CSV table of C-alpha atoms and ligand atoms in Angstrom, one decimal:
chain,number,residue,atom,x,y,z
G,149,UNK,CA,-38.8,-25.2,-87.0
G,150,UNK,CA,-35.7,-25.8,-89.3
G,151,UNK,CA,-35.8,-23.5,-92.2
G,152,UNK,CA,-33.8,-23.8,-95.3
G,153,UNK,CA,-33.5,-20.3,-97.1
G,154,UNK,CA,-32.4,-19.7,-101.1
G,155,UNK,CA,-31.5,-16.5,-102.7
G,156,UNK,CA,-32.3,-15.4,-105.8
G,157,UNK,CA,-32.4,-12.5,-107.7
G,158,UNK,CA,-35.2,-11.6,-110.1
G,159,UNK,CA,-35.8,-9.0,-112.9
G,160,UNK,CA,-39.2,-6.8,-113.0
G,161,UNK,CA,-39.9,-3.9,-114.6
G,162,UNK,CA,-36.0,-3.2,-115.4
G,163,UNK,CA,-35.2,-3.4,-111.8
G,164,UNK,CA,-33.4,-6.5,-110.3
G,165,UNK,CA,-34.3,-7.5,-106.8
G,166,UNK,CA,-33.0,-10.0,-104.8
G,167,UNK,CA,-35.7,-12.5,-103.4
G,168,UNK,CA,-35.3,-15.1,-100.2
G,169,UNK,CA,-37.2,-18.2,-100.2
G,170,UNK,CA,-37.5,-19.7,-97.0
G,171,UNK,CA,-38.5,-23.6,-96.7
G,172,UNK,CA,-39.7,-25.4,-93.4
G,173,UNK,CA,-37.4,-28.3,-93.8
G,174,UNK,CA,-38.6,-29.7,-89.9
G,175,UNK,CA,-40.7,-32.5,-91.2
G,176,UNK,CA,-37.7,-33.8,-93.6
G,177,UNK,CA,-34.9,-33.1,-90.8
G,178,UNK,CA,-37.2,-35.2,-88.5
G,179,UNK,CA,-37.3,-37.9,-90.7
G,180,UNK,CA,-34.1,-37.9,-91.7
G,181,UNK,CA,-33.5,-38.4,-88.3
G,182,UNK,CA,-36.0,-41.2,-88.0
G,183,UNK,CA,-34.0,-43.5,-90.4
G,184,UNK,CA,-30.5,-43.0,-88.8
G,185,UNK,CA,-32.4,-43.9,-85.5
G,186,UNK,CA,-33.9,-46.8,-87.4
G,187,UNK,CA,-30.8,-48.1,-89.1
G,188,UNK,CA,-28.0,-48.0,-86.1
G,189,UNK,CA,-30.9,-49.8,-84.0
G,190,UNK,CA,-31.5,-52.3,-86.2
G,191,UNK,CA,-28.5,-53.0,-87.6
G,192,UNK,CA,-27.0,-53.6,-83.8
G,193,UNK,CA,-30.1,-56.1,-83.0
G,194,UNK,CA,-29.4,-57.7,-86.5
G,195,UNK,CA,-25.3,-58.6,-85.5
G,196,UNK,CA,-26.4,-59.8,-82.1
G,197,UNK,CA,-28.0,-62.6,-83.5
G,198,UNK,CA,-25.7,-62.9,-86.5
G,199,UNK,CA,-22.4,-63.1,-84.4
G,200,UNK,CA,-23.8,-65.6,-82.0
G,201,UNK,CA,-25.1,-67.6,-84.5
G,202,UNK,CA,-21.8,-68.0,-86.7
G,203,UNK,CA,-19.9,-68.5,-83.3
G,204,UNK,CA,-21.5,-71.5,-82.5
G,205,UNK,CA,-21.6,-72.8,-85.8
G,206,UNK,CA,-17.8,-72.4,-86.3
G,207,UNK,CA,-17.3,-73.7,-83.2
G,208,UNK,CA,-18.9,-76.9,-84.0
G,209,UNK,CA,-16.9,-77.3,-87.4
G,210,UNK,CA,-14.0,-76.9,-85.9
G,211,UNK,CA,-14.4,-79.2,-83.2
G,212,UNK,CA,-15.1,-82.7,-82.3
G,213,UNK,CA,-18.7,-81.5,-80.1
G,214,UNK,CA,-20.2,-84.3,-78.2
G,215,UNK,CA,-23.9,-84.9,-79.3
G,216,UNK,CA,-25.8,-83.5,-76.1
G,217,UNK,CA,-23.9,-80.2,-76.1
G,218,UNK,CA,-24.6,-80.1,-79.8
G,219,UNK,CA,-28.1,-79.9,-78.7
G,220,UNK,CA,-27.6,-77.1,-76.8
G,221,UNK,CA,-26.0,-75.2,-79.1
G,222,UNK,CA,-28.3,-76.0,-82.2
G,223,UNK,CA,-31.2,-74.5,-79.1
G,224,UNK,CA,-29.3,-71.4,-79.1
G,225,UNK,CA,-28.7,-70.8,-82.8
G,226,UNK,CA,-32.4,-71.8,-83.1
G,227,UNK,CA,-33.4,-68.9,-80.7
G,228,UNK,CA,-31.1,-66.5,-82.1
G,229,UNK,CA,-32.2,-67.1,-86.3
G,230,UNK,CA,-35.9,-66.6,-84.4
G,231,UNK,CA,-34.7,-63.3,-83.1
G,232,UNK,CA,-33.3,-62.3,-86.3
G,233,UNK,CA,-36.9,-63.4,-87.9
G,234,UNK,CA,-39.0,-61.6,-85.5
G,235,UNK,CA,-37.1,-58.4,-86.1
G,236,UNK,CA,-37.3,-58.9,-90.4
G,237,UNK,CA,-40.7,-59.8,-89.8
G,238,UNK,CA,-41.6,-56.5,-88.1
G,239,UNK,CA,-39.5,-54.2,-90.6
G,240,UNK,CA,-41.1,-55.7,-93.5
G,241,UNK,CA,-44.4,-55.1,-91.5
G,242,UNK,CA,-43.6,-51.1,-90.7
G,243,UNK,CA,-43.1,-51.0,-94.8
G,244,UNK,CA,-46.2,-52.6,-95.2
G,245,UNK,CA,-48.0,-50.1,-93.2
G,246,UNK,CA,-46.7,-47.0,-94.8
G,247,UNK,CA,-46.9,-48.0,-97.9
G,248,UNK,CA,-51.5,-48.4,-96.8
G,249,UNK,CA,-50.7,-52.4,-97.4
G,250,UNK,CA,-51.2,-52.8,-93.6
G,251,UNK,CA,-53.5,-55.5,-92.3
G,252,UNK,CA,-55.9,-56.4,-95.4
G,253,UNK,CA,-56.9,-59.8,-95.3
G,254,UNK,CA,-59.8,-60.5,-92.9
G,255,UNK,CA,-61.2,-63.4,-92.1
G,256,UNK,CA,-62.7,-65.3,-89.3
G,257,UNK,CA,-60.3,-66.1,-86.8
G,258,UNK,CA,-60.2,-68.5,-84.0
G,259,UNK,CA,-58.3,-67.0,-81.6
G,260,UNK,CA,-58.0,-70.8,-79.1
G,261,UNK,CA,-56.6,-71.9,-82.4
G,262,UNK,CA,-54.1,-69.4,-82.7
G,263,UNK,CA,-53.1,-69.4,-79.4
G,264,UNK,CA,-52.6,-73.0,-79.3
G,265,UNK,CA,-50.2,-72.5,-82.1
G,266,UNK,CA,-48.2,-69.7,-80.8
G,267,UNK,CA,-48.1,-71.3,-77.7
G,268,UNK,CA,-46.0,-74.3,-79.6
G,269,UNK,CA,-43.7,-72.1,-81.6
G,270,UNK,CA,-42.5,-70.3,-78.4
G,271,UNK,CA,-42.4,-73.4,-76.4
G,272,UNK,CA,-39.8,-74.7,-78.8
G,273,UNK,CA,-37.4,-72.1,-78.3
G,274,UNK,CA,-38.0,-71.1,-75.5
G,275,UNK,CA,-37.1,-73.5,-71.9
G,276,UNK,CA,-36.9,-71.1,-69.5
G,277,UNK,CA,-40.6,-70.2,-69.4
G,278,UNK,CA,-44.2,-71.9,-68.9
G,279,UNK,CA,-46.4,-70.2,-71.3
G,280,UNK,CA,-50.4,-71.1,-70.0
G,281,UNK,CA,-53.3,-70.4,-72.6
G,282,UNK,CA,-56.4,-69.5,-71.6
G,283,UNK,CA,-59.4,-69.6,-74.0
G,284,UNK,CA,-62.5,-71.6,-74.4
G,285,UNK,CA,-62.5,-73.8,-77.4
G,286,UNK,CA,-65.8,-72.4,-78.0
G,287,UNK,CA,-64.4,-68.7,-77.9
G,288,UNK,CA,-66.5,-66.7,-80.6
G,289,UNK,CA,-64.2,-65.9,-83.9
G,290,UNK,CA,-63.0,-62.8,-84.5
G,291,UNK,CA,-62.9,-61.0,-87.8
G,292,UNK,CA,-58.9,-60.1,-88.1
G,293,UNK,CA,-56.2,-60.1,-90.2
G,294,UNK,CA,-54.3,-64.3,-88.8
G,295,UNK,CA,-50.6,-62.8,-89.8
G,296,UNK,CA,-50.9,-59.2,-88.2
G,297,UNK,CA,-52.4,-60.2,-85.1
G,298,UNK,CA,-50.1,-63.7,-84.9
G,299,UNK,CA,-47.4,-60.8,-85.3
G,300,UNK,CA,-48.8,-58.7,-82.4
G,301,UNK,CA,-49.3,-61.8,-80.3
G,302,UNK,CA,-45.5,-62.8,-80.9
G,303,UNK,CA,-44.5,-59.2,-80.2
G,304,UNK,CA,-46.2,-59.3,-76.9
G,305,UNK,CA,-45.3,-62.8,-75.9
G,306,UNK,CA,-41.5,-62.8,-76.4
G,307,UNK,CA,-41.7,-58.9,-74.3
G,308,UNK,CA,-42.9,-61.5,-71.7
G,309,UNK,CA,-40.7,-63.7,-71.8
G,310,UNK,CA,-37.5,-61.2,-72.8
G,311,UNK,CA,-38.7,-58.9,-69.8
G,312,UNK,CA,-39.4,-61.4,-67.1
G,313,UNK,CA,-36.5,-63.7,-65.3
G,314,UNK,CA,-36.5,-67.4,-66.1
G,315,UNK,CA,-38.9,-70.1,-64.4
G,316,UNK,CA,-41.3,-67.1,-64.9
G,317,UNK,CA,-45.0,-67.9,-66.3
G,318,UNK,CA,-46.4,-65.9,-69.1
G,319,UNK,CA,-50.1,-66.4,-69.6
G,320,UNK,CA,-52.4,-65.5,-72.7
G,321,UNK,CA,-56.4,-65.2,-72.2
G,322,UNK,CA,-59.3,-64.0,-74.3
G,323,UNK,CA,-62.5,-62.6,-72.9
G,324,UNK,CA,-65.7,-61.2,-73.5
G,325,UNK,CA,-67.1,-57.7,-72.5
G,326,UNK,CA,-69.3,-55.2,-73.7
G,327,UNK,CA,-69.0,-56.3,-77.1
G,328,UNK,CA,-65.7,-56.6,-77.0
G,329,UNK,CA,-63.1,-59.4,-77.1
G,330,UNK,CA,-60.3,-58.4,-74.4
G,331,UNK,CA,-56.8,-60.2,-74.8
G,332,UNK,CA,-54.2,-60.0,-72.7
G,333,UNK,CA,-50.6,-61.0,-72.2
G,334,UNK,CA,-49.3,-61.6,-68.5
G,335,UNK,CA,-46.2,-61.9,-67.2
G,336,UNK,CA,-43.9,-61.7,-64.0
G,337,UNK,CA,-41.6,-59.8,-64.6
G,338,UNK,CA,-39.7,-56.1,-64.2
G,339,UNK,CA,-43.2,-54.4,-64.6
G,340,UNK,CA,-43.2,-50.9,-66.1
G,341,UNK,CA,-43.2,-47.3,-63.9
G,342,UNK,CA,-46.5,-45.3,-64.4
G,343,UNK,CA,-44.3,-42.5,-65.6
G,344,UNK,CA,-43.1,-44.2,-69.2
G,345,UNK,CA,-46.4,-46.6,-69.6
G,346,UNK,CA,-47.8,-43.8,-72.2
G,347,UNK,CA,-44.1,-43.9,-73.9
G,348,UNK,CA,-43.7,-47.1,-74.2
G,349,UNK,CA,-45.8,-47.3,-77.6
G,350,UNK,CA,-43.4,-44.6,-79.2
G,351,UNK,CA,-41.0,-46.1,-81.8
G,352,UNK,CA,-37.7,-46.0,-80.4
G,353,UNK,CA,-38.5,-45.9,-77.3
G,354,UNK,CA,-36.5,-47.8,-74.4
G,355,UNK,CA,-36.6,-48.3,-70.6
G,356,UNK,CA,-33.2,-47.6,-69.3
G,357,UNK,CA,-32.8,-50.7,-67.0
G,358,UNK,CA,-31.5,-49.1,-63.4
G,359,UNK,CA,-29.0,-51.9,-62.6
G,360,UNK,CA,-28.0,-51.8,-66.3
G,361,UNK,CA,-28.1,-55.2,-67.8
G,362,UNK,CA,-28.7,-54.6,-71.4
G,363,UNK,CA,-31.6,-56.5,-73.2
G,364,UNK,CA,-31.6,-56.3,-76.8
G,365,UNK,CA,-34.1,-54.8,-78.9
G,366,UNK,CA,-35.0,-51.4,-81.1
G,367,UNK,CA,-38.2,-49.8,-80.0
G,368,UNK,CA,-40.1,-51.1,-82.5
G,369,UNK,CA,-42.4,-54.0,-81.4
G,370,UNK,CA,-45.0,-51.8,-79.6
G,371,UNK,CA,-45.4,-49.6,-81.9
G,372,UNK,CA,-46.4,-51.7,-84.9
G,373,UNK,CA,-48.8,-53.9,-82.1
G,374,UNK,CA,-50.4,-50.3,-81.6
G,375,UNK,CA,-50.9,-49.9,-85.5
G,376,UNK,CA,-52.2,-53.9,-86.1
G,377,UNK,CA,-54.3,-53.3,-83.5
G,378,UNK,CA,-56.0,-49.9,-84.1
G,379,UNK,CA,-56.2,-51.2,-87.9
G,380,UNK,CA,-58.2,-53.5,-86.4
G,381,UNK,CA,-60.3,-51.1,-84.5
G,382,UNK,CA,-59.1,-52.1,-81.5
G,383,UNK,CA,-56.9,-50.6,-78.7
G,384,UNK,CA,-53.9,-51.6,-76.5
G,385,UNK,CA,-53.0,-50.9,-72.9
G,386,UNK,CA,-50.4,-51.8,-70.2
G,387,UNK,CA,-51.4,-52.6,-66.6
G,388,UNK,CA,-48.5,-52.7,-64.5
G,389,UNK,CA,-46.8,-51.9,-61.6
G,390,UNK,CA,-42.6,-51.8,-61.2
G,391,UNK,CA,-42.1,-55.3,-59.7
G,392,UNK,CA,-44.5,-56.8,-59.8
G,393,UNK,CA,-45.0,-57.4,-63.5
G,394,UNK,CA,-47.1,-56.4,-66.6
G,395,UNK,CA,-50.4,-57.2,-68.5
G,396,UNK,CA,-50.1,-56.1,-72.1
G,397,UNK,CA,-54.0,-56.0,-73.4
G,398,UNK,CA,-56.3,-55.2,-76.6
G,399,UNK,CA,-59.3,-54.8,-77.0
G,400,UNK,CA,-61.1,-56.7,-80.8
G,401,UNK,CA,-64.9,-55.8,-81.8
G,402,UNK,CA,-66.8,-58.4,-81.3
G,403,UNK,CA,-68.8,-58.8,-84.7
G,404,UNK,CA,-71.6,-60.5,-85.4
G,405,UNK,CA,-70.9,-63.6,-87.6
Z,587,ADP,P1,-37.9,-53.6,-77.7
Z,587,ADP,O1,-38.4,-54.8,-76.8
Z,587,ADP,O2,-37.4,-54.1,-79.0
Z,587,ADP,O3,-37.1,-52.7,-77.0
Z,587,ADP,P2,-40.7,-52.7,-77.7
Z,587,ADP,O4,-41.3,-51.6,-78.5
Z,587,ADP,O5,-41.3,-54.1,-77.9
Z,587,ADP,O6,-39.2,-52.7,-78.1
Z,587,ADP,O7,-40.8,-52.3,-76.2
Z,587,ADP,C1,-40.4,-51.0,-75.8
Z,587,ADP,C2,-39.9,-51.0,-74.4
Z,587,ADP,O8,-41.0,-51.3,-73.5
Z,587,ADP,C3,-38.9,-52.1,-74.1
Z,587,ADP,O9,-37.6,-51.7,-74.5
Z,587,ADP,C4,-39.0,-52.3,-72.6
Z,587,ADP,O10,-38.3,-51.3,-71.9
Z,587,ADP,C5,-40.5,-52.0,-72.4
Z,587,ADP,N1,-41.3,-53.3,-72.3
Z,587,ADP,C6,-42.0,-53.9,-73.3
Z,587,ADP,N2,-42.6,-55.0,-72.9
Z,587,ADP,C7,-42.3,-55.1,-71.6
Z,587,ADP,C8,-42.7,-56.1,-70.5
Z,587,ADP,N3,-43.5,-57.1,-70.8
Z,587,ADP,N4,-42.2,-55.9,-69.3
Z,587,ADP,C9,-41.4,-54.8,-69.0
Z,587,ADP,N5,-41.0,-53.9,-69.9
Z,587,ADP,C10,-41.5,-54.0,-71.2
């Protein structure tokens, strides 16, 4: 523990003594730590984006761009502004939870439905990968909160795609059991060492790639797809082995309608 001590001196009965106060100031130095964390992590995944983004753009002013490579580049400023979206998206979502606003608005969701449409959004931006959807039409609705858990979904889905090489197949499925809807989110990728599976839901926290190559992000994704989903009274697991790629699940109560 960090203690913080004052001295002061205090009069009783005509006799001065001189008093210590000593505070536990852990829990503040810990949090204080927290945002600094938070900020340098965030504000290097925000000029990423932001620096790509005005690149191509100024390239393109400047210059006479035939219309096919214009294409390309409006892909990649597409990709990047949904990088930078994702990321705003989940830090006005973490201020949302503390401040007890988490996920409020429950209604009946149907989850081929939502797929269906997630499954479009990424395909847009995203070539290098074959994202397969697999849930009945006739799946039973859930009772969830559509932003937080489209939120989770698109945490878990661009992990696939970020963490897996391209021509790589990412596929989404719902199923029943027990009482229980099971979704899961698979991918073939880098997979994730039994060691840091547990870790891997702690904010901040990072898999040091072995060969090095840097892929962008803060630590935070996971995280806030742990607290959707528990607020949902549900929980989230990894199955994976290094290699040979990873299965991101939750588990939904299945409620009667
Ligand atoms: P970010 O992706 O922004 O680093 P996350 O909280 O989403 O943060 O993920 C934490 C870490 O877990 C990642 O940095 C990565 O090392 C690992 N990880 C997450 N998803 C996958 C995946 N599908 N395959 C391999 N590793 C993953």
């Amino acid at each position: 523990a960090i203690y913080e001590l004052t001295l002061t001196t205090v009069e009783f009965k005509k006799t001065r003594y001189l008093v210590c106060v000593a505070q536990d100031i852990s829990e503040r130095k810990k949090l204080d730590q927290m945002k600094d964390e938070m900020i340098s992590a965030v504000s290097h995944e925000m000029s990423t984006p932001l620096t790509a983004m005005l690149g191509f753009c100024e390239f393109m002013l400047e210059n006479e761009v035939p219309a096919e490579q214009q294409q390309e580049f409006l892909q990649i400023i597409f990709k990047e502004s949904q990088r930078l979206k994702g990321l705003i998206d989940n830090l006005l979502s973490l201020q949302r939870m503390r401040a007890g606003m988490g996920c409020v608005n429950f209604t009946w969701l149907n989850l081929s439905m939502l797929f269906a449409e997630l499954c479009q959004l990424f395909g847009k931006y995203s070539a290098t990968h074959t994202i397969k959807v697999d849930c009945p039409t006739d799946f039973p609705l859930v009772s969830a909160d559509q932003l937080c858990l489209q939120q989770a979904m698109e945490n878990l889905i661009s992990n696939a795609i970020k963490y897996s090489p391209n021509g790589g197949t990412v596929t989404v499925t719902a199923r029943q059991d027990d009482g229980q809807v099971i979704v899961s989110v698979k991918d073939e990728g880098m997979g994730i060492s039994p060691v840091v599976q547990e870790q891997i839901f702690d904010r901040f926290f990072r898999i040091d790639t072995k060969n090095g190559q840097k892929v962008g992000g803060t630590g935070l994704g996971l995280p806030l797809v742990k607290e959707i989903i528990s607020l949902h009274h549900g929980e989230v697991w990894v199955e994976s082995e290094e290699g040979q790629g990873s299965t991101f699940c939750f588990s939904l109560p299945l409620e009667r309608e």
